[in-house]
mmCIF file of C-alpha atoms in Angstrom:
data_model
loop_
_atom_site.group_PDB
_atom_site.id
_atom_site.type_symbol
_atom_site.label_atom_id
_atom_site.label_comp_id
_atom_site.label_asym_id
_atom_site.label_seq_id
_atom_site.Cartn_x
_atom_site.Cartn_y
_atom_site.Cartn_z
ATOM 1 C CA MET A 1 21.491 3.033 56.992
ATOM 2 C CA ILE A 2 24.640 2.397 55.011
ATOM 3 C CA GLU A 3 27.575 0.789 56.780
ATOM 4 C CA TYR A 4 30.648 1.958 54.749
ATOM 5 C CA GLU A 5 32.838 -1.118 55.110
ATOM 6 C CA ARG A 6 30.011 -3.514 54.612
ATOM 7 C CA LEU A 7 28.828 -1.935 51.362
ATOM 8 C CA LEU A 8 32.337 -1.387 50.066
ATOM 9 C CA ASN A 9 32.997 -5.101 50.410
ATOM 10 C CA TYR A 10 29.519 -6.337 49.616
ATOM 11 C CA PRO A 11 29.649 -9.835 48.128
ATOM 12 C CA ILE A 12 28.010 -9.563 44.749
ATOM 13 C CA PRO A 13 27.450 -13.053 43.420
ATOM 14 C CA GLU A 14 29.230 -14.160 40.251
ATOM 15 C CA VAL A 15 26.791 -14.577 37.351
ATOM 16 C CA ARG A 16 27.070 -17.107 34.610
ATOM 17 C CA GLN A 17 24.857 -16.652 31.561
ATOM 18 C CA ARG A 18 24.282 -18.922 28.595
ATOM 19 C CA LEU A 19 24.135 -16.391 25.807
ATOM 20 C CA THR A 20 22.076 -17.270 22.769
ATOM 21 C CA ARG A 21 21.622 -15.661 19.391
ATOM 22 C CA ARG A 22 18.107 -14.817 20.511
ATOM 23 C CA ASP A 23 19.485 -12.836 23.465
ATOM 24 C CA ALA A 24 21.705 -10.775 21.121
ATOM 25 C CA VAL A 25 18.775 -10.027 18.807
ATOM 26 C CA PHE A 26 16.460 -9.123 21.721
ATOM 27 C CA TYR A 27 19.010 -6.728 23.218
ATOM 28 C CA ALA A 28 19.321 -4.907 19.867
ATOM 29 C CA LEU A 29 15.603 -4.658 19.447
ATOM 30 C CA SER A 30 15.152 -3.479 23.037
ATOM 31 C CA VAL A 31 17.430 -0.426 22.384
ATOM 32 C CA GLY A 32 15.595 0.410 19.152
ATOM 33 C CA LEU A 33 17.355 -1.267 16.236
ATOM 34 C CA GLY A 34 15.149 -2.638 13.487
ATOM 35 C CA GLN A 35 12.745 0.338 13.361
ATOM 36 C CA ASP A 36 13.864 1.027 9.831
ATOM 37 C CA PRO A 37 13.063 -2.178 7.942
ATOM 38 C CA MET A 38 14.896 -0.978 4.895
ATOM 39 C CA ASP A 39 18.240 -0.416 6.646
ATOM 40 C CA ARG A 40 20.170 -3.623 5.866
ATOM 41 C CA ARG A 41 23.018 -2.593 8.200
ATOM 42 C CA GLN A 42 20.658 -2.775 11.186
ATOM 43 C CA LEU A 43 19.419 -6.198 10.035
ATOM 44 C CA ASP A 44 22.858 -7.629 10.837
ATOM 45 C CA TYR A 45 22.025 -7.124 14.535
ATOM 46 C CA VAL A 46 18.393 -8.207 14.580
ATOM 47 C CA ASP A 47 18.043 -11.048 12.092
ATOM 48 C CA ALA A 48 19.261 -14.253 13.690
ATOM 49 C CA ASP A 49 19.294 -16.040 10.281
ATOM 50 C CA ARG A 50 22.138 -13.795 9.122
ATOM 51 C CA VAL A 51 25.773 -13.717 10.179
ATOM 52 C CA LEU A 52 24.693 -12.078 13.468
ATOM 53 C CA ARG A 53 26.630 -9.158 14.885
ATOM 54 C CA VAL A 54 26.456 -8.198 18.570
ATOM 55 C CA LEU A 55 26.027 -4.565 19.577
ATOM 56 C CA PRO A 56 29.157 -3.329 21.397
ATOM 57 C CA SER A 57 27.027 -1.827 24.182
ATOM 58 C CA MET A 58 25.634 -5.276 25.169
ATOM 59 C CA PRO A 59 28.218 -5.960 27.881
ATOM 60 C CA VAL A 60 26.197 -3.768 30.242
ATOM 61 C CA VAL A 61 23.409 -6.385 30.364
ATOM 62 C CA LEU A 62 25.455 -9.597 30.001
ATOM 63 C CA ALA A 63 25.876 -11.671 33.211
ATOM 64 C CA HIS A 64 24.167 -8.776 34.958
ATOM 65 C CA PRO A 65 23.887 -9.163 38.783
ATOM 66 C CA GLY A 66 20.439 -7.624 38.790
ATOM 67 C CA PHE A 67 19.178 -4.900 41.093
ATOM 68 C CA TRP A 68 21.421 -6.056 43.952
ATOM 69 C CA VAL A 69 21.452 -2.693 45.748
ATOM 70 C CA ALA A 70 17.777 -3.302 46.579
ATOM 71 C CA HIS A 71 18.689 -6.189 48.949
ATOM 72 C CA PRO A 72 17.823 -5.041 52.493
ATOM 73 C CA ASP A 73 21.319 -5.809 53.879
ATOM 74 C CA THR A 74 22.943 -3.175 51.620
ATOM 75 C CA GLY A 75 21.372 -0.383 53.685
ATOM 76 C CA VAL A 76 20.534 1.496 50.485
ATOM 77 C CA ASP A 77 17.230 3.355 49.969
ATOM 78 C CA ALA A 78 16.519 1.520 46.682
ATOM 79 C CA VAL A 79 13.594 3.761 45.696
ATOM 80 C CA LYS A 80 15.853 6.697 45.378
ATOM 81 C CA VAL A 81 18.667 5.036 43.387
ATOM 82 C CA VAL A 82 19.566 6.712 40.056
ATOM 83 C CA HIS A 83 22.152 5.548 37.507
ATOM 84 C CA GLY A 84 24.760 8.366 37.259
ATOM 85 C CA GLU A 85 27.557 7.307 34.957
ATOM 86 C CA GLN A 86 28.527 4.344 32.757
ATOM 87 C CA SER A 87 31.564 3.235 30.890
ATOM 88 C CA ILE A 88 32.368 0.230 28.638
ATOM 89 C CA THR A 89 35.843 -0.894 27.581
ATOM 90 C CA LEU A 90 35.934 -3.681 24.981
ATOM 91 C CA HIS A 91 38.837 -6.106 24.989
ATOM 92 C CA ALA A 92 37.730 -8.828 22.546
ATOM 93 C CA PRO A 93 34.925 -9.465 20.005
ATOM 94 C CA LEU A 94 31.611 -10.244 21.750
ATOM 95 C CA PRO A 95 30.233 -13.707 20.931
ATOM 96 C CA ALA A 96 26.680 -14.206 19.706
ATOM 97 C CA GLU A 97 26.303 -17.339 21.782
ATOM 98 C CA GLY A 98 28.124 -19.323 24.512
ATOM 99 C CA GLU A 99 28.685 -18.928 28.209
ATOM 100 C CA VAL A 100 29.734 -15.562 29.623
ATOM 101 C CA ILE A 101 30.777 -14.873 33.259
ATOM 102 C CA GLY A 102 30.280 -11.551 35.054
ATOM 103 C CA ARG A 103 32.136 -10.672 38.246
ATOM 104 C CA THR A 104 30.932 -7.344 39.775
ATOM 105 C CA ARG A 105 32.491 -5.621 42.684
ATOM 106 C CA VAL A 106 32.141 -2.245 44.478
ATOM 107 C CA THR A 107 35.279 -0.124 43.789
ATOM 108 C CA GLY A 108 34.441 3.066 45.628
ATOM 109 C CA LEU A 109 31.892 4.789 47.890
ATOM 110 C CA VAL A 110 31.658 8.617 48.295
ATOM 111 C CA ASP A 111 29.631 10.304 50.972
ATOM 112 C CA LYS A 112 28.375 13.643 49.678
ATOM 113 C CA GLY A 113 26.839 14.565 53.027
ATOM 114 C CA GLU A 114 23.473 14.552 54.836
ATOM 115 C CA GLY A 115 20.688 15.363 52.365
ATOM 116 C CA LYS A 116 23.143 15.308 49.406
ATOM 117 C CA GLY A 117 23.295 11.530 48.785
ATOM 118 C CA ALA A 118 26.219 9.269 47.990
ATOM 119 C CA LEU A 119 28.097 7.833 44.994
ATOM 120 C CA LEU A 120 28.658 4.105 44.578
ATOM 121 C CA TYR A 121 31.296 3.069 42.060
ATOM 122 C CA SER A 122 31.231 -0.499 40.706
ATOM 123 C CA GLU A 123 32.970 -2.527 38.043
ATOM 124 C CA LYS A 124 32.157 -5.716 36.162
ATOM 125 C CA GLU A 125 34.593 -7.899 34.340
ATOM 126 C CA LEU A 126 32.981 -9.964 31.546
ATOM 127 C CA ARG A 127 34.784 -13.105 30.484
ATOM 128 C CA ASP A 128 33.995 -16.079 28.284
ATOM 129 C CA ALA A 129 34.034 -19.670 29.567
ATOM 130 C CA GLY A 130 37.684 -19.977 28.779
ATOM 131 C CA GLY A 131 38.597 -16.994 30.956
ATOM 132 C CA ARG A 132 39.272 -14.565 28.084
ATOM 133 C CA LEU A 133 38.418 -10.939 29.081
ATOM 134 C CA LEU A 134 35.714 -9.608 26.723
ATOM 135 C CA ALA A 135 34.880 -6.261 28.355
ATOM 136 C CA VAL A 136 34.945 -4.218 31.557
ATOM 137 C CA THR A 137 32.002 -2.059 32.462
ATOM 138 C CA GLY A 138 32.102 0.657 35.099
ATOM 139 C CA SER A 139 29.124 2.276 36.768
ATOM 140 C CA THR A 140 28.393 5.198 39.032
ATOM 141 C CA THR A 141 25.194 4.903 41.024
ATOM 142 C CA PHE A 142 23.744 7.961 42.730
ATOM 143 C CA LEU A 143 22.246 7.009 46.088
ATOM 144 C CA ARG A 144 19.978 10.042 46.503
ATOM 145 C CA GLY A 145 18.684 9.040 49.897
ATOM 146 C CA ASP A 146 21.842 7.801 51.606
ATOM 147 C CA GLY A 147 24.313 10.620 52.397
ATOM 148 C CA GLY A 148 25.686 11.352 55.804
ATOM 149 C CA PHE A 149 26.804 7.853 56.792
ATOM 150 C CA GLY A 150 30.358 8.942 57.678
ATOM 151 C CA GLY A 151 32.119 7.797 54.530
ATOM 152 C CA PRO A 152 34.926 9.705 52.702
ATOM 153 C CA PRO A 153 33.976 12.731 50.526
ATOM 154 C CA GLY A 154 36.074 11.560 47.588
ATOM 155 C CA PRO A 155 37.772 10.950 45.276
ATOM 156 C CA VAL A 156 35.096 11.774 42.589
ATOM 157 C CA LYS A 157 35.739 10.664 39.048
ATOM 158 C CA PRO A 158 36.565 13.520 36.672
ATOM 159 C CA VAL A 159 34.208 14.115 33.720
ATOM 160 C CA ASN A 160 34.978 14.302 30.016
ATOM 161 C CA PRO A 161 34.732 17.803 28.652
ATOM 162 C CA VAL A 162 32.386 18.436 25.746
ATOM 163 C CA PRO A 163 33.419 20.967 23.077
ATOM 164 C CA GLU A 164 31.673 24.375 23.095
ATOM 165 C CA THR A 165 31.499 24.308 19.316
ATOM 166 C CA GLU A 166 28.510 23.027 17.341
ATOM 167 C CA PRO A 167 28.510 19.239 16.927
ATOM 168 C CA ASP A 168 29.823 17.813 13.672
ATOM 169 C CA MET A 169 27.123 15.138 13.437
ATOM 170 C CA VAL A 170 23.610 14.812 14.796
ATOM 171 C CA VAL A 171 21.476 11.564 14.899
ATOM 172 C CA ASP A 172 17.844 11.464 16.005
ATOM 173 C CA LEU A 173 16.516 8.116 17.155
ATOM 174 C CA PRO A 174 13.026 7.542 18.528
ATOM 175 C CA THR A 175 12.125 5.458 21.558
ATOM 176 C CA ARG A 176 8.846 3.550 21.923
ATOM 177 C CA PRO A 177 6.209 4.121 24.667
ATOM 178 C CA GLU A 178 6.668 0.533 25.880
ATOM 179 C CA GLN A 179 10.381 0.323 25.414
ATOM 180 C CA ALA A 180 11.233 0.225 29.172
ATOM 181 C CA LEU A 181 9.013 -2.810 29.565
ATOM 182 C CA TYR A 182 11.012 -4.617 26.871
ATOM 183 C CA TYR A 183 14.358 -3.456 28.064
ATOM 184 C CA ARG A 184 13.825 -4.684 31.670
ATOM 185 C CA LEU A 185 13.689 -8.250 30.291
ATOM 186 C CA ASN A 186 17.456 -7.947 29.733
ATOM 187 C CA GLY A 187 17.798 -8.394 33.574
ATOM 188 C CA ASP A 188 17.324 -4.912 34.948
ATOM 189 C CA ASP A 189 13.952 -5.295 36.712
ATOM 190 C CA ASN A 190 14.006 -2.075 38.862
ATOM 191 C CA PRO A 191 10.243 -1.225 39.225
ATOM 192 C CA LEU A 192 11.053 2.464 38.691
ATOM 193 C CA HIS A 193 10.859 1.683 35.001
ATOM 194 C CA ALA A 194 7.528 -0.133 35.074
ATOM 195 C CA ASP A 195 5.364 0.781 38.065
ATOM 196 C CA PRO A 196 3.785 4.277 38.115
ATOM 197 C CA GLU A 197 3.422 4.207 41.876
ATOM 198 C CA VAL A 198 7.129 3.493 42.365
ATOM 199 C CA ALA A 199 8.047 6.198 39.901
ATOM 200 C CA ALA A 200 5.887 8.624 41.807
ATOM 201 C CA ARG A 201 7.517 7.742 45.093
ATOM 202 C CA ALA A 202 10.823 8.477 43.429
ATOM 203 C CA GLY A 203 9.648 11.881 42.307
ATOM 204 C CA PHE A 204 8.891 11.185 38.633
ATOM 205 C CA PRO A 205 5.488 11.713 36.936
ATOM 206 C CA ARG A 206 5.656 8.322 35.203
ATOM 207 C CA PRO A 207 8.115 5.405 34.772
ATOM 208 C CA ILE A 208 11.391 6.433 33.161
ATOM 209 C CA LEU A 209 13.595 4.709 30.579
ATOM 210 C CA HIS A 210 16.512 2.791 32.010
ATOM 211 C CA GLY A 211 19.721 4.785 31.850
ATOM 212 C CA LEU A 212 21.354 1.784 30.154
ATOM 213 C CA CYS A 213 18.639 1.726 27.528
ATOM 214 C CA THR A 214 19.402 5.360 26.832
ATOM 215 C CA LEU A 215 23.007 4.323 26.573
ATOM 216 C CA GLY A 216 22.082 1.671 24.049
ATOM 217 C CA VAL A 217 20.246 4.214 21.892
ATOM 218 C CA VAL A 218 23.211 6.590 22.033
ATOM 219 C CA ALA A 219 25.648 3.790 21.321
ATOM 220 C CA HIS A 220 23.567 2.962 18.240
ATOM 221 C CA ALA A 221 23.892 6.554 17.006
ATOM 222 C CA LEU A 222 27.663 6.551 17.570
ATOM 223 C CA LEU A 223 28.031 3.149 15.787
ATOM 224 C CA ARG A 224 26.062 4.533 12.838
ATOM 225 C CA VAL A 225 28.213 7.626 12.180
ATOM 226 C CA LEU A 226 31.593 6.702 13.664
ATOM 227 C CA GLY A 227 31.723 2.969 12.992
ATOM 228 C CA ASP A 228 29.454 2.459 9.922
ATOM 229 C CA TYR A 229 27.761 -0.340 11.907
ATOM 230 C CA GLU A 230 30.944 -2.365 12.295
ATOM 231 C CA ALA A 231 30.596 -3.992 15.655
ATOM 232 C CA GLY A 232 34.344 -4.270 16.205
ATOM 233 C CA ALA A 233 35.048 -0.600 15.473
ATOM 234 C CA MET A 234 34.029 0.583 18.956
ATOM 235 C CA ARG A 235 36.775 0.344 21.565
ATOM 236 C CA SER A 236 35.241 2.201 24.512
ATOM 237 C CA LEU A 237 32.697 4.749 25.606
ATOM 238 C CA SER A 238 31.856 6.601 28.780
ATOM 239 C CA LEU A 239 29.054 9.015 29.638
ATOM 240 C CA ARG A 240 27.159 10.807 32.407
ATOM 241 C CA PHE A 241 23.367 10.600 32.732
ATOM 242 C CA SER A 242 22.113 14.132 33.443
ATOM 243 C CA ALA A 243 18.255 13.797 33.159
ATOM 244 C CA PRO A 244 15.782 10.949 32.624
ATOM 245 C CA VAL A 245 14.184 9.979 29.319
ATOM 246 C CA PHE A 246 10.495 9.088 29.260
ATOM 247 C CA PRO A 247 9.648 6.138 26.921
ATOM 248 C CA GLY A 248 8.315 7.493 23.614
ATOM 249 C CA GLU A 249 10.611 10.508 23.428
ATOM 250 C CA THR A 250 13.204 11.117 20.661
ATOM 251 C CA ILE A 251 16.910 11.039 21.669
ATOM 252 C CA ARG A 252 19.141 13.381 19.603
ATOM 253 C CA THR A 253 22.845 12.415 19.869
ATOM 254 C CA GLU A 254 25.239 15.301 19.172
ATOM 255 C CA ILE A 255 28.720 14.036 18.137
ATOM 256 C CA TRP A 256 32.070 15.700 17.546
ATOM 257 C CA ARG A 257 34.922 14.335 15.513
ATOM 258 C CA GLY A 258 37.273 12.832 18.053
ATOM 259 C CA GLY A 259 34.486 10.999 19.893
ATOM 260 C CA ALA A 260 33.040 13.538 22.238
ATOM 261 C CA PHE A 261 29.191 13.467 22.447
ATOM 262 C CA ARG A 262 26.087 14.333 24.391
ATOM 263 C CA ALA A 263 22.371 13.656 23.888
ATOM 264 C CA ARG A 264 19.177 15.515 24.503
ATOM 265 C CA VAL A 265 15.412 14.785 24.329
ATOM 266 C CA VAL A 266 13.985 16.581 21.291
ATOM 267 C CA GLU A 267 10.495 17.044 22.734
ATOM 268 C CA ARG A 268 11.705 18.774 25.887
ATOM 269 C CA ASP A 269 15.095 20.115 24.660
ATOM 270 C CA VAL A 270 16.636 18.700 27.825
ATOM 271 C CA VAL A 271 20.238 17.268 27.851
ATOM 272 C CA VAL A 272 19.924 13.671 29.086
ATOM 273 C CA VAL A 273 23.514 12.433 28.454
ATOM 274 C CA ASN A 274 26.547 14.606 28.907
ATOM 275 C CA ASN A 275 30.365 14.366 29.027
ATOM 276 C CA GLY A 276 30.439 11.508 26.563
ATOM 277 C CA ALA A 277 33.649 10.164 25.101
ATOM 278 C CA ALA A 278 33.913 7.301 22.594
ATOM 279 C CA VAL A 279 36.909 5.717 21.015
ATOM 280 C CA PHE A 280 36.581 3.972 17.618
ATOM 281 C CA ALA A 281 39.186 2.140 15.642
#
């Protein structure tokens, strides 16, 4: 059972990570870059022998505190945890190597009521060893099994509207059947993405792709058409996860001029990311 004040002030340990060029390459590969061996622009992110660029979505895995909500003293039913929303704001170029420091804290907790779950808002500041702010990531976690603990019913973050017109650009990117197994090596080892029995207990027919891996695929699509693969062109993005992706499916990102976007799985025609907003230089 969740204790409101305890979870709101839960001491999430600071994480220091020694980032290497190999880490940057692995992250890019884990979200699907490099599948077209003839696209030299993608090689800038996956070939460590080049002047390596770092994907602007990588802050979500850097100095990651791990699946901390699964600790028994949080009171959270970890099997029923689902990633609801994610944002990234970039403040400085991301290094390909060197120490990075992540400080994560809970910023809000919303009780939607008995049987309706709860929302946990958290934020991570990512800095380099000298203290320079590199990025801030924000996350909304849907605690499906934890409503009715007596917490406040709001405030709930507003969503970004998506135009009702047809998108101006569409990018289809495939995922691989084993992609979740690669992606979890970035530090998100939730068994929901690897163990069929855990997935079944959570109500899924098989392990699902990490929401942040879906974000990486979508960020790749945005970087391709709005940033021409220039890593520094992206300033921010935010999105809402609306349905799971199963590894092996194709993610179609629909993009409007101005930075609004959503994504759907081609094979099932299901919207998996909605209310997206991206800012590019």
